[in-house]
PDB file of C-alpha atoms in Angstrom:
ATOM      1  CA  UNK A   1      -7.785  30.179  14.083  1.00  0.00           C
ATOM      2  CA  UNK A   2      -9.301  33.306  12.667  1.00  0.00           C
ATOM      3  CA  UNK A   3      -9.548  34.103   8.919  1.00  0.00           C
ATOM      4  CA  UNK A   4      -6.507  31.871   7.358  1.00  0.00           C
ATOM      5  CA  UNK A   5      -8.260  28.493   9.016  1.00  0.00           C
ATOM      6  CA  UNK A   6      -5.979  25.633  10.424  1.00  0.00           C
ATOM      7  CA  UNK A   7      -4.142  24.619   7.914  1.00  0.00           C
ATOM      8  CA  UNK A   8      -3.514  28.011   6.853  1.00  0.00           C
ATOM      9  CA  UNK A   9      -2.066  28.450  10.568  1.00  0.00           C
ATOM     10  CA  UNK A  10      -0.209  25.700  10.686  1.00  0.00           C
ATOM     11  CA  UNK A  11       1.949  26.646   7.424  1.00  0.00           C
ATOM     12  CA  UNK A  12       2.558  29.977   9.342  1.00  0.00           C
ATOM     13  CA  UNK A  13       3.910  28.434  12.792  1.00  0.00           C
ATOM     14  CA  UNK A  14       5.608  25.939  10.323  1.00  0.00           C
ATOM     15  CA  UNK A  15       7.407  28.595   8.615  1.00  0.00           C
ATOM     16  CA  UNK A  16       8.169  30.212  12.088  1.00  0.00           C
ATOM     17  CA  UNK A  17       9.835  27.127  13.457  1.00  0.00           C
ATOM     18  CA  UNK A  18      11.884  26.573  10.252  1.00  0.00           C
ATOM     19  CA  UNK A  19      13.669  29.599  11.301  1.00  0.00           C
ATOM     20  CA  UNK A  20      14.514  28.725  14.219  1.00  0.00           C
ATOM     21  CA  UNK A  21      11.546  30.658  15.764  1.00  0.00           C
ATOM     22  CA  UNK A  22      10.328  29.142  19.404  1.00  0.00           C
ATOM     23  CA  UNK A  23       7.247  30.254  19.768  1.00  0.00           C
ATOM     24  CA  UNK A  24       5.933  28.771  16.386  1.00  0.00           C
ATOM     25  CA  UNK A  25       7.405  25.390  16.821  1.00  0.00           C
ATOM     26  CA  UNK A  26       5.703  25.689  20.579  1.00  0.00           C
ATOM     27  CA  UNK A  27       2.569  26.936  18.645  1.00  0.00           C
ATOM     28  CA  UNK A  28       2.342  23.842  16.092  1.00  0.00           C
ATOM     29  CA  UNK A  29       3.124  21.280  19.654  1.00  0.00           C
ATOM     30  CA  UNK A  30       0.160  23.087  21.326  1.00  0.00           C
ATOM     31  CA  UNK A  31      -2.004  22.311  18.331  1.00  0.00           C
ATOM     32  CA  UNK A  32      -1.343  18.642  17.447  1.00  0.00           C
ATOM     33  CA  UNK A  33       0.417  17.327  20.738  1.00  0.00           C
ATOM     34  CA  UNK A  34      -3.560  16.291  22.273  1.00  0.00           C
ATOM     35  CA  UNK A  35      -3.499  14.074  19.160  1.00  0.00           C
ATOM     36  CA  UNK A  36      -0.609  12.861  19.205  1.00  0.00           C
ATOM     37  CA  UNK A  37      -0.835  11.909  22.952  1.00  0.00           C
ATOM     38  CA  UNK A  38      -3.788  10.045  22.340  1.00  0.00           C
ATOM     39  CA  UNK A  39      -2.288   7.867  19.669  1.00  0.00           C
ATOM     40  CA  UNK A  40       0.211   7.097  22.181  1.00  0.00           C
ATOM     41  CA  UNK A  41      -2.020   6.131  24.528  1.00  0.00           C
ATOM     42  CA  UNK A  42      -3.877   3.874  21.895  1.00  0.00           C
ATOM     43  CA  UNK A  43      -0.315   2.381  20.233  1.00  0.00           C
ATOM     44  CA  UNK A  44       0.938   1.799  23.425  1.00  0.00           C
ATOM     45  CA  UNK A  45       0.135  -2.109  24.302  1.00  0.00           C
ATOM     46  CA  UNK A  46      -0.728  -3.226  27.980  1.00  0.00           C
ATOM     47  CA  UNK A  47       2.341  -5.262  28.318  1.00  0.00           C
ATOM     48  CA  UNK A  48       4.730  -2.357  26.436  1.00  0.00           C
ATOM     49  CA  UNK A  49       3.651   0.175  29.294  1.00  0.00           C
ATOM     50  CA  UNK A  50       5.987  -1.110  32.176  1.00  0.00           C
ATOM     51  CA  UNK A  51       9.070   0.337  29.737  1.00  0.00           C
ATOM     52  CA  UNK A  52       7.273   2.693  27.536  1.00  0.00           C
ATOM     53  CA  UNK A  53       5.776   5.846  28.964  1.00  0.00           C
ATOM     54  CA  UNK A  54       3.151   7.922  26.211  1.00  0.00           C
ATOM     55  CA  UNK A  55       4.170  11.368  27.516  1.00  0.00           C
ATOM     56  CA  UNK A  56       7.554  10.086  27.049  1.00  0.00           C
ATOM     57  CA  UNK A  57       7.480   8.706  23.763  1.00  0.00           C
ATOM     58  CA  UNK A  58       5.225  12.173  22.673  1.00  0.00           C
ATOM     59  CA  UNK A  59       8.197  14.341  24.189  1.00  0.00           C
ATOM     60  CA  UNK A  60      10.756  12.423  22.268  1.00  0.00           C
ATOM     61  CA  UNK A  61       8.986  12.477  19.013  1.00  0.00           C
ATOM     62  CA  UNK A  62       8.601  16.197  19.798  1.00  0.00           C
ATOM     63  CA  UNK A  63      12.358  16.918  20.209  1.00  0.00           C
ATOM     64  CA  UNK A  64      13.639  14.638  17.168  1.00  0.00           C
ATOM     65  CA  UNK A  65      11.311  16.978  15.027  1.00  0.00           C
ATOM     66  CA  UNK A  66      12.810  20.115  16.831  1.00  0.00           C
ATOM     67  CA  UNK A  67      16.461  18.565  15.550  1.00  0.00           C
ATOM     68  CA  UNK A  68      14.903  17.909  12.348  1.00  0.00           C
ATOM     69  CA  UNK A  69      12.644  20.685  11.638  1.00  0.00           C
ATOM     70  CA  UNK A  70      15.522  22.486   8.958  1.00  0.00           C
ATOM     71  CA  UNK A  71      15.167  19.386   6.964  1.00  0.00           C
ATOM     72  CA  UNK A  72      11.301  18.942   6.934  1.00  0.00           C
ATOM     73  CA  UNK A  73      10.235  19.742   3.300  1.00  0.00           C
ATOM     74  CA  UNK A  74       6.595  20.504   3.040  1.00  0.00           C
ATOM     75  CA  UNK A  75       3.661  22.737   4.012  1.00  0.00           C
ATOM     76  CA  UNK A  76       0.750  22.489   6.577  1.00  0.00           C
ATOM     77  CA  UNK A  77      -1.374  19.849   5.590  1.00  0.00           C
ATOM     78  CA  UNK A  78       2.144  17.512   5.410  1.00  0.00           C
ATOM     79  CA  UNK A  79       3.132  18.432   8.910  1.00  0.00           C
ATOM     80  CA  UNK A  80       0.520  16.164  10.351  1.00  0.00           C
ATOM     81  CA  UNK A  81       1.921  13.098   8.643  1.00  0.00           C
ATOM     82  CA  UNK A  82       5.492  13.752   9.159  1.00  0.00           C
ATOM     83  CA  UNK A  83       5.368  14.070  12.699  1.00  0.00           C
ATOM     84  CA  UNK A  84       3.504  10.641  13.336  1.00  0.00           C
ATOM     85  CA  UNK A  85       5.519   8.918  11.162  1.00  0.00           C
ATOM     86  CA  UNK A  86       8.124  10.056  13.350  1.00  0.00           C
ATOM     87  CA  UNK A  87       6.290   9.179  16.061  1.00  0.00           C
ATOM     88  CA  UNK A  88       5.904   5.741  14.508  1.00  0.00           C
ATOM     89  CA  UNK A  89       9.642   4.833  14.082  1.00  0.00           C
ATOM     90  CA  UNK A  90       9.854   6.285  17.420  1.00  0.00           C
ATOM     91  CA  UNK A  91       7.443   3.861  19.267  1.00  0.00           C
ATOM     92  CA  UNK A  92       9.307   0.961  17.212  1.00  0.00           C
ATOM     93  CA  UNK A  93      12.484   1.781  18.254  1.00  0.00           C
ATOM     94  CA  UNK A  94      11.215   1.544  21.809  1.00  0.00           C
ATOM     95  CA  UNK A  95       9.598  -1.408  21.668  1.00  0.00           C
ATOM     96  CA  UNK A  96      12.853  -2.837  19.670  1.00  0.00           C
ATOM     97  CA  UNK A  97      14.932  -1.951  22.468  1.00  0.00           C
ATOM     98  CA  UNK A  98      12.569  -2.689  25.298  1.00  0.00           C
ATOM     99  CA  UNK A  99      13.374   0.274  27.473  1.00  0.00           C
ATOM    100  CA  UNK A 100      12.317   4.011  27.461  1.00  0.00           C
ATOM    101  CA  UNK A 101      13.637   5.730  24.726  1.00  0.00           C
ATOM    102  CA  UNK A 102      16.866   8.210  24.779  1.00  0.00           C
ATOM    103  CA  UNK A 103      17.543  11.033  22.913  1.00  0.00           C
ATOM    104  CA  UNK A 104      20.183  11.180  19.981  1.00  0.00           C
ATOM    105  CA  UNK A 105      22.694  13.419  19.227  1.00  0.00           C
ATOM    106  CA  UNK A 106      22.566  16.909  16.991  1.00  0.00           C
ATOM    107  CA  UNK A 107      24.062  20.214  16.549  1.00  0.00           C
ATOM    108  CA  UNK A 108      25.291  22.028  19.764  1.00  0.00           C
ATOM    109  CA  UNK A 109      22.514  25.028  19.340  1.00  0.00           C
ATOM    110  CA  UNK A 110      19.774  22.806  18.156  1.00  0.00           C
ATOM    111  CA  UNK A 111      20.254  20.759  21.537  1.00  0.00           C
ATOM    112  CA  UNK A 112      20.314  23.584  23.027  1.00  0.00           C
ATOM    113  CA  UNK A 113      17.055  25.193  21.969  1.00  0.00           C
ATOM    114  CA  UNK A 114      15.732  21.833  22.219  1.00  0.00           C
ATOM    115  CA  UNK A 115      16.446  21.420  25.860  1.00  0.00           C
ATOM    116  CA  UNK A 116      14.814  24.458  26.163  1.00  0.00           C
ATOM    117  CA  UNK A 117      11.742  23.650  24.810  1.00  0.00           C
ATOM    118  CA  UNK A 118      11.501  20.609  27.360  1.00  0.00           C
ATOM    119  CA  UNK A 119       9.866  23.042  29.862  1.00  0.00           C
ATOM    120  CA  UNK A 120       6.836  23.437  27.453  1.00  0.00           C
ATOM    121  CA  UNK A 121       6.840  20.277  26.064  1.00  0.00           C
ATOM    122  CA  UNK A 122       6.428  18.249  29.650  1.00  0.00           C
ATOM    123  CA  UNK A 123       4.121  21.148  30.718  1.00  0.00           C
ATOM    124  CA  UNK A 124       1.542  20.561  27.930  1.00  0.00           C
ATOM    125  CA  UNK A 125       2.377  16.591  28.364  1.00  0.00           C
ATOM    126  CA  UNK A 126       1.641  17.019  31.945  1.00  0.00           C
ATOM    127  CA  UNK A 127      -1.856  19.154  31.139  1.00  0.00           C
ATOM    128  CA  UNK A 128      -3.088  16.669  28.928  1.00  0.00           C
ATOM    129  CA  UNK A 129      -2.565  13.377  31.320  1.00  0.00           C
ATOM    130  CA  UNK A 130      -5.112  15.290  33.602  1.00  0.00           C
ATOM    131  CA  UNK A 131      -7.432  16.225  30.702  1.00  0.00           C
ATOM    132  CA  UNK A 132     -10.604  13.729  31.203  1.00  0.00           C
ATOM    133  CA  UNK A 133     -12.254  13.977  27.799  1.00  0.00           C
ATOM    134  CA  UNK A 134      -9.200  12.868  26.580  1.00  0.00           C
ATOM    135  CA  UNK A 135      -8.813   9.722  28.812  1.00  0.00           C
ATOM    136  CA  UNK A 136     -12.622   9.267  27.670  1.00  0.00           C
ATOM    137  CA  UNK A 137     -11.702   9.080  23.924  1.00  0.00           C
ATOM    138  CA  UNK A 138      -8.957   7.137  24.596  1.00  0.00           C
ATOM    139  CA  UNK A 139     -11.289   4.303  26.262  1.00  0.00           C
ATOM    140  CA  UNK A 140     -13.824   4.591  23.721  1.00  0.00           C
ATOM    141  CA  UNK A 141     -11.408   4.526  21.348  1.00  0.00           C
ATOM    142  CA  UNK A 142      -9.861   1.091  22.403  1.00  0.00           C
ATOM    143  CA  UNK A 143     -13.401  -0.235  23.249  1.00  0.00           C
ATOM    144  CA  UNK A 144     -14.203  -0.277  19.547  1.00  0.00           C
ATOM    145  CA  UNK A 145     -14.034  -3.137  17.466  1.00  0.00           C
ATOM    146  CA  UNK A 146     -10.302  -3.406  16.101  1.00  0.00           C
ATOM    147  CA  UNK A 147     -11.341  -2.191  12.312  1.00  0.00           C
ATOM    148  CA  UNK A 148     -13.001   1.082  14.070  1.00  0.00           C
ATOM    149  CA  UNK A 149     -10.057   1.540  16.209  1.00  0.00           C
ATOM    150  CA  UNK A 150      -7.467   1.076  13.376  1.00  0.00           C
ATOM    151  CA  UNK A 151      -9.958   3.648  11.652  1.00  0.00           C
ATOM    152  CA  UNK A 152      -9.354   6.268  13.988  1.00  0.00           C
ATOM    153  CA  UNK A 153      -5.506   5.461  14.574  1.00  0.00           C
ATOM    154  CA  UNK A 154      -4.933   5.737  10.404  1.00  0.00           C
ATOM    155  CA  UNK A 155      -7.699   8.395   9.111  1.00  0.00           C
ATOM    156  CA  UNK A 156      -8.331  10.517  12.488  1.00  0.00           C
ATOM    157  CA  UNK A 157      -5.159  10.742  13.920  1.00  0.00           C
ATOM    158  CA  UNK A 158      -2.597  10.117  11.751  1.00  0.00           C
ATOM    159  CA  UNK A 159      -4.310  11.969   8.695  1.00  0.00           C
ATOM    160  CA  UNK A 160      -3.283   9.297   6.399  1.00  0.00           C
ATOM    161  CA  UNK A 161      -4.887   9.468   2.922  1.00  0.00           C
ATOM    162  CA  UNK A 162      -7.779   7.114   2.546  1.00  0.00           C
ATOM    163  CA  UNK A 163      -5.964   4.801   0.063  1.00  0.00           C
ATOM    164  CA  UNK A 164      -2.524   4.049   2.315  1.00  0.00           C
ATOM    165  CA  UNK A 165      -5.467   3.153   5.139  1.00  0.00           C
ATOM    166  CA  UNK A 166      -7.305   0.763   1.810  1.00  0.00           C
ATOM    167  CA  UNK A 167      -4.200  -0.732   1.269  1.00  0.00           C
ATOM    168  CA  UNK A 168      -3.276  -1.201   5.044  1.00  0.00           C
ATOM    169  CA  UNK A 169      -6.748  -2.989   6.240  1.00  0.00           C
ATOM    170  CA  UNK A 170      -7.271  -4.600   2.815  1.00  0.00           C
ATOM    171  CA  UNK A 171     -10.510  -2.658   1.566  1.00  0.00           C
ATOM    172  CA  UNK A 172     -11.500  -0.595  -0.913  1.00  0.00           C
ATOM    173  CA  UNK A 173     -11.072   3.056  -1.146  1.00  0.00           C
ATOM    174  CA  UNK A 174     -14.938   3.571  -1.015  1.00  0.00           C
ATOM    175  CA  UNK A 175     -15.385   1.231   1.726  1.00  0.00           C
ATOM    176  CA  UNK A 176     -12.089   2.829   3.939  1.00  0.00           C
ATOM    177  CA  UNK A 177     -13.801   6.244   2.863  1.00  0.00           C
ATOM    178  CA  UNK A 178     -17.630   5.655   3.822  1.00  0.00           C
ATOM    179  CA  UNK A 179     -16.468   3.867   7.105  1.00  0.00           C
ATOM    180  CA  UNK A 180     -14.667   6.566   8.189  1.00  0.00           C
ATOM    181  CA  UNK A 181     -17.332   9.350   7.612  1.00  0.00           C
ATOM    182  CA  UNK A 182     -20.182   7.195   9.644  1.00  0.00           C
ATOM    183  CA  UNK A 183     -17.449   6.752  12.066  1.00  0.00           C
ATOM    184  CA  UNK A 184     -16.510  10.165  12.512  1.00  0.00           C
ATOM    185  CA  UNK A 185     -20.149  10.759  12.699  1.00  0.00           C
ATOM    186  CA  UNK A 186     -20.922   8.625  15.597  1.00  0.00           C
ATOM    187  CA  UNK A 187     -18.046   9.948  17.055  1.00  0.00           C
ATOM    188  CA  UNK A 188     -19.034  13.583  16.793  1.00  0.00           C
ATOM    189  CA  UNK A 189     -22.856  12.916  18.686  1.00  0.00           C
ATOM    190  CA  UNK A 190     -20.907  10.938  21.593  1.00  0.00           C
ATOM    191  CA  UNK A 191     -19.713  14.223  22.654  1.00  0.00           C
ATOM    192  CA  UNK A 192     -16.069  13.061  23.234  1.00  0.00           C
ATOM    193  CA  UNK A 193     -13.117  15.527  21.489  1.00  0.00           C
ATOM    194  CA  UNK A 194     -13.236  15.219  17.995  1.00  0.00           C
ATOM    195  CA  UNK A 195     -10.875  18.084  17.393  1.00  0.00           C
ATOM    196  CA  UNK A 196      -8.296  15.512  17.884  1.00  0.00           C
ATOM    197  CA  UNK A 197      -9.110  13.829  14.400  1.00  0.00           C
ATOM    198  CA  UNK A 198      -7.343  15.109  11.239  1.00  0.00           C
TER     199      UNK A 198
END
């Protein structure tokens, strides 16, 4: 990421994409869509997969924040949040509806700059089903005990702030906090992609 660092990056392609610029709003789906796949893949229950597809889900979560990138007030290190708590209403309204999801309604040159970010979108969607140390974080992932796997949903993927994941699991800051560090730890010497962690 050179000299500016990732979050520093991330602002920039942020910036890009809030003016309507392409290639940024490509850039920041390039950076966080491995991520946010995964979490899909994790969400995702056994018996939600015969209507709910993760690429699909990840491509519509990716064009509702194409339609709503004008609106999205915040810098880099917010970006993360807001597009997986997209992703999270989302995944809800799927499962709500019990079929895959469809795409809303927006302005007449936002759809169409969305549509044509589709090609990109399905491309890196497509690269990233193939990718094996993903599919090998995703099974360690749900292999863990359900604390350590809520750990990694809430603090690795979805960047949320230690004390929204305290309040969620019912600990302690301290407790969410040190958990996650020897977490991340072990996960860092198993050698699977921990790039993919906030």
């Amino acid at each position: 990421m050179g000299e500016i660092g990732v979050e520093g990056q991330t602002r920039v392609w942020l910036m890009q994409a809030q003016g309507g610029d392409q290639q940024g709003f490509s850039e920041l789906y390039e950076h966080i869509a491995p991520s946010l796949h995964t979490w899909a893949h994790l969400r995702i229950r056994p018996e939600q997969s015969a209507f709910l597809d993760p690429a699909d889900l990840v491509q519509e979560v990716w064009l509702r924040a194409w339609r709503q990138m004008e609106t999205f007030e915040g810098d880099g290190s917010y970006f993360r949040f807001w597009i997986f708590r997209i992703a999270k209403n989302v995944l809800l309204e799927a499962v709500r509806k019990g079929q895959r999801t469809k795409g809303a309604g927006g302005s007449t040159t936002r759809l169409r700059r969305a549509h044509e970010q589709i090609d990109q979108v399905t491309a890196v969607s497509q690269r990233l089903a193939r990718d094996e140390s993903l599919e090998l974080f995703r099974k360690h992932v749900a292999d863990l005990p359900e604390d350590d796997r809520k750990l990694v949903l809430h603090c690795g993927l979805e960047g949320l702030p230690h004390a929204q994941v305290a309040e969620r699991l019912g600990l302690g800051v301290e407790a969410v906090t040190k958990r996650w560090q020897r977490l991340r730890a072990r996960l860092a010497h198993s050698e699977l992609p921990t790039y993919l962690l906030a």
